Amino acid sequence: MNHIARRLRASPTPADRAPARSAVSAADCGLLLIRLTFGLIMAGHGAQKLFGLFGGEGFTATGRSFESLGYHPGSVHAAVGGGSELLGGLGLALGLFTPLAAAALIGVMINAMVTVSAAHGLWATEGGMEYNICIAAVALAIAAIGPGRLALDRPFRWGKGGWPEAAFALLLGGLGAALALIL
């Protein structure tokens, strides 16, 4: 009986078992800054395509532009492309469904590279892929690293980042791009 009493006294209390709360780190703030910058710019880019906001062409003109690039029907591709930018950008900014948001942006950037910017080389000054590569790389990196402590995904497994999340984002983005290109 004496050994039971000792075990009870030695067992940790609920307060002892609670994980320690740590302060928000500089890395968390840095990830938030990157997510907000890239995510909101991409969301705005999608809003240009879909709604004509921020000086954009709007849905009808964007559909015609997609038609001229060989995407048929242009209106469907404009909706998918603009929606991917808007929702992927908002998801990245909020840290919500981060691997899926990253996949949406990666897919759009692959399509932009294949159909428009690759023919112009690397540098944006010549209309090249520089911008598209940077956005895709940032989206993939955030899927790999995780969105940080200041994200809505924090309580979920995919909110921690890792190889599976990065692979998911890259694979789904690539498949989405391939599907858009062959249809």
Short mmCIF file of C-alpha atoms in Angstrom, two decimals:
data_model
loop_
_atom_site.label_atom_id
_atom_site.label_comp_id
_atom_site.label_asym_id
_atom_site.label_seq_id
_atom_site.Cartn_x
_atom_site.Cartn_y
_atom_site.Cartn_z
CA MET A 1 0.00 0.00 0.00
CA ASN A 2 2.90 2.32 0.76
CA HIS A 3 4.15 2.02 -2.82
CA ILE A 4 0.71 3.13 -4.12
CA ALA A 5 0.78 6.25 -1.95
CA ARG A 6 4.26 7.08 -3.21
CA ARG A 7 3.15 6.65 -6.81
CA LEU A 8 0.16 8.92 -6.28
CA ARG A 9 2.34 11.62 -4.73
CA ALA A 10 4.92 11.27 -7.50
CA SER A 11 2.41 11.44 -10.38
CA PRO A 12 2.30 14.78 -12.14
CA THR A 13 -0.66 17.09 -11.64
CA PRO A 14 -2.64 18.33 -14.66
CA ALA A 15 -0.76 21.63 -14.41
CA ASP A 16 2.55 19.73 -14.61
CA ARG A 17 1.36 17.89 -17.73
CA ALA A 18 0.15 21.02 -19.59
CA PRO A 19 2.43 22.05 -22.44
CA ALA A 20 4.37 25.21 -21.85
CA ARG A 21 3.09 28.23 -23.75
CA SER A 22 5.81 29.97 -25.65
CA ALA A 23 5.74 33.47 -27.05
CA VAL A 24 5.24 34.14 -30.72
CA SER A 25 8.63 33.93 -32.36
CA ALA A 26 10.27 36.10 -34.98
CA ALA A 27 9.90 33.13 -37.37
CA ASP A 28 6.12 33.08 -36.81
CA CYS A 29 5.95 36.81 -37.56
CA GLY A 30 8.18 36.36 -40.60
CA LEU A 31 5.96 33.60 -41.98
CA LEU A 32 2.90 35.77 -41.38
CA LEU A 33 4.52 38.63 -43.30
CA ILE A 34 5.37 36.34 -46.23
CA ARG A 35 1.90 34.75 -46.21
CA LEU A 36 0.12 38.11 -46.08
CA THR A 37 2.29 39.68 -48.77
CA PHE A 38 2.14 36.87 -51.31
CA GLY A 39 -1.34 35.71 -50.38
CA LEU A 40 -3.03 39.10 -50.57
CA ILE A 41 -1.23 40.07 -53.78
CA MET A 42 -2.39 36.80 -55.38
CA ALA A 43 -5.93 37.27 -54.04
CA GLY A 44 -5.94 40.76 -55.55
CA HIS A 45 -4.68 39.35 -58.84
CA GLY A 46 -7.57 36.89 -58.84
CA ALA A 47 -10.03 39.70 -58.01
CA GLN A 48 -8.71 41.60 -61.05
CA LYS A 49 -9.55 38.64 -63.27
CA LEU A 50 -12.92 37.80 -61.73
CA PHE A 51 -14.37 41.18 -60.74
CA GLY A 52 -12.32 43.85 -62.49
CA LEU A 53 -11.08 45.16 -59.14
CA PHE A 54 -7.73 46.94 -58.70
CA GLY A 55 -7.64 47.96 -62.37
CA GLY A 56 -8.22 44.46 -63.68
CA GLU A 57 -9.96 43.47 -66.90
CA GLY A 58 -12.88 41.66 -65.28
CA PHE A 59 -14.34 38.28 -66.03
CA THR A 60 -15.47 38.73 -69.64
CA ALA A 61 -12.21 40.25 -70.88
CA THR A 62 -10.21 37.67 -68.91
CA GLY A 63 -12.22 34.91 -70.59
CA ARG A 64 -11.37 36.37 -74.00
CA SER A 65 -7.68 36.53 -73.01
CA PHE A 66 -7.76 32.86 -72.01
CA GLU A 67 -9.41 32.00 -75.35
CA SER A 68 -6.60 33.79 -77.21
CA LEU A 69 -4.07 31.65 -75.29
CA GLY A 70 -5.83 28.48 -76.45
CA TYR A 71 -7.88 27.75 -73.32
CA HIS A 72 -11.38 26.73 -74.39
CA PRO A 73 -13.90 27.69 -73.15
CA GLY A 74 -12.15 30.82 -71.95
CA SER A 75 -14.81 31.67 -69.39
CA VAL A 76 -14.34 28.34 -67.58
CA HIS A 77 -10.57 28.75 -67.49
CA ALA A 78 -10.93 32.38 -66.36
CA ALA A 79 -13.14 31.21 -63.49
CA VAL A 80 -10.73 28.45 -62.51
CA GLY A 81 -7.62 30.60 -62.87
CA GLY A 82 -9.08 33.66 -61.16
CA GLY A 83 -10.73 31.52 -58.47
CA SER A 84 -7.47 29.67 -57.81
CA GLU A 85 -5.61 32.95 -57.40
CA LEU A 86 -8.31 34.51 -55.21
CA LEU A 87 -9.00 31.51 -52.97
CA GLY A 88 -5.42 30.22 -52.97
CA GLY A 89 -4.17 33.68 -52.08
CA LEU A 90 -6.70 34.13 -49.28
CA GLY A 91 -5.95 30.63 -47.96
CA LEU A 92 -2.23 31.37 -47.94
CA ALA A 93 -2.75 34.75 -46.25
CA LEU A 94 -4.96 33.27 -43.52
CA GLY A 95 -2.93 30.09 -43.16
CA LEU A 96 -6.11 28.14 -43.92
CA PHE A 97 -5.93 24.81 -45.77
CA THR A 98 -2.35 25.81 -46.50
CA PRO A 99 -1.29 22.80 -48.66
CA LEU A 100 -4.42 23.20 -50.79
CA ALA A 101 -3.93 26.97 -51.10
CA ALA A 102 -0.30 26.37 -52.10
CA ALA A 103 -1.40 23.79 -54.69
CA ALA A 104 -3.83 26.29 -56.25
CA LEU A 105 -1.11 28.92 -56.60
CA ILE A 106 1.48 26.44 -57.86
CA GLY A 107 -0.94 25.17 -60.52
CA VAL A 108 -1.75 28.68 -61.76
CA MET A 109 1.94 29.61 -61.87
CA ILE A 110 2.85 26.48 -63.85
CA ASN A 111 0.15 27.36 -66.39
CA ALA A 112 1.35 30.96 -66.59
CA MET A 113 4.90 29.78 -67.22
CA VAL A 114 3.96 27.21 -69.86
CA THR A 115 1.55 29.39 -71.83
CA VAL A 116 2.97 32.91 -71.48
CA SER A 117 6.21 33.62 -69.69
CA ALA A 118 8.53 30.68 -70.55
CA ALA A 119 8.86 31.87 -74.14
CA HIS A 120 10.34 35.14 -72.82
CA GLY A 121 13.10 33.60 -70.70
CA LEU A 122 13.69 34.13 -67.00
CA TRP A 123 13.60 37.83 -66.25
CA ALA A 124 10.34 39.72 -65.71
CA THR A 125 11.79 42.74 -67.52
CA GLU A 126 11.47 40.68 -70.69
CA GLY A 127 8.10 39.14 -69.71
CA GLY A 128 9.80 36.01 -68.37
CA MET A 129 9.10 33.50 -65.61
CA GLU A 130 10.82 35.25 -62.69
CA TYR A 131 7.58 36.34 -60.98
CA ASN A 132 5.86 32.98 -61.53
CA ILE A 133 8.80 30.99 -60.18
CA CYS A 134 8.98 33.15 -57.05
CA ILE A 135 5.29 32.75 -56.26
CA ALA A 136 5.36 28.99 -56.83
CA ALA A 137 8.51 28.62 -54.71
CA VAL A 138 7.06 30.66 -51.84
CA ALA A 139 3.80 28.67 -51.91
CA LEU A 140 5.70 25.36 -51.90
CA ALA A 141 8.03 26.52 -49.12
CA ILE A 142 5.10 27.55 -46.91
CA ALA A 143 3.48 24.15 -47.46
CA ALA A 144 6.79 22.52 -46.44
CA ILE A 145 7.54 24.77 -43.47
CA GLY A 146 3.95 25.16 -42.32
CA PRO A 147 2.11 28.46 -41.98
CA GLY A 148 3.43 29.16 -38.47
CA ARG A 149 1.78 29.81 -35.14
CA LEU A 150 -0.25 32.77 -36.45
CA ALA A 151 -2.39 30.70 -38.81
CA LEU A 152 -5.87 29.22 -38.79
CA ASP A 153 -4.40 25.82 -39.70
CA ARG A 154 -2.38 25.66 -36.48
CA PRO A 155 -4.59 23.08 -34.70
CA PHE A 156 -4.62 20.69 -37.67
CA ARG A 157 -1.96 18.17 -38.71
CA TRP A 158 -1.41 19.83 -42.08
CA GLY A 159 -0.84 23.12 -40.25
CA LYS A 160 2.57 21.88 -39.13
CA GLY A 161 4.01 21.55 -42.62
CA GLY A 162 6.37 18.77 -43.68
CA TRP A 163 7.34 16.61 -46.62
CA PRO A 164 3.83 15.14 -47.11
CA GLU A 165 2.24 18.61 -47.21
CA ALA A 166 4.86 19.88 -49.67
CA ALA A 167 4.48 16.79 -51.86
CA PHE A 168 0.69 17.17 -51.79
CA ALA A 169 0.89 20.84 -52.84
CA LEU A 170 3.38 20.15 -55.63
CA LEU A 171 1.59 17.05 -56.92
CA LEU A 172 -1.91 18.56 -56.83
CA GLY A 173 -0.68 21.84 -58.33
CA GLY A 174 1.10 19.96 -61.10
CA LEU A 175 -1.91 17.75 -61.82
CA GLY A 176 -4.23 20.75 -61.86
CA ALA A 177 -1.92 22.57 -64.26
CA ALA A 178 -1.64 19.51 -66.51
CA LEU A 179 -5.40 19.09 -66.57
CA ALA A 180 -5.94 22.75 -67.50
CA LEU A 181 -3.32 22.50 -70.24
CA ILE A 182 -4.77 19.38 -71.88
CA LEU A 183 -8.42 20.39 -71.77
#
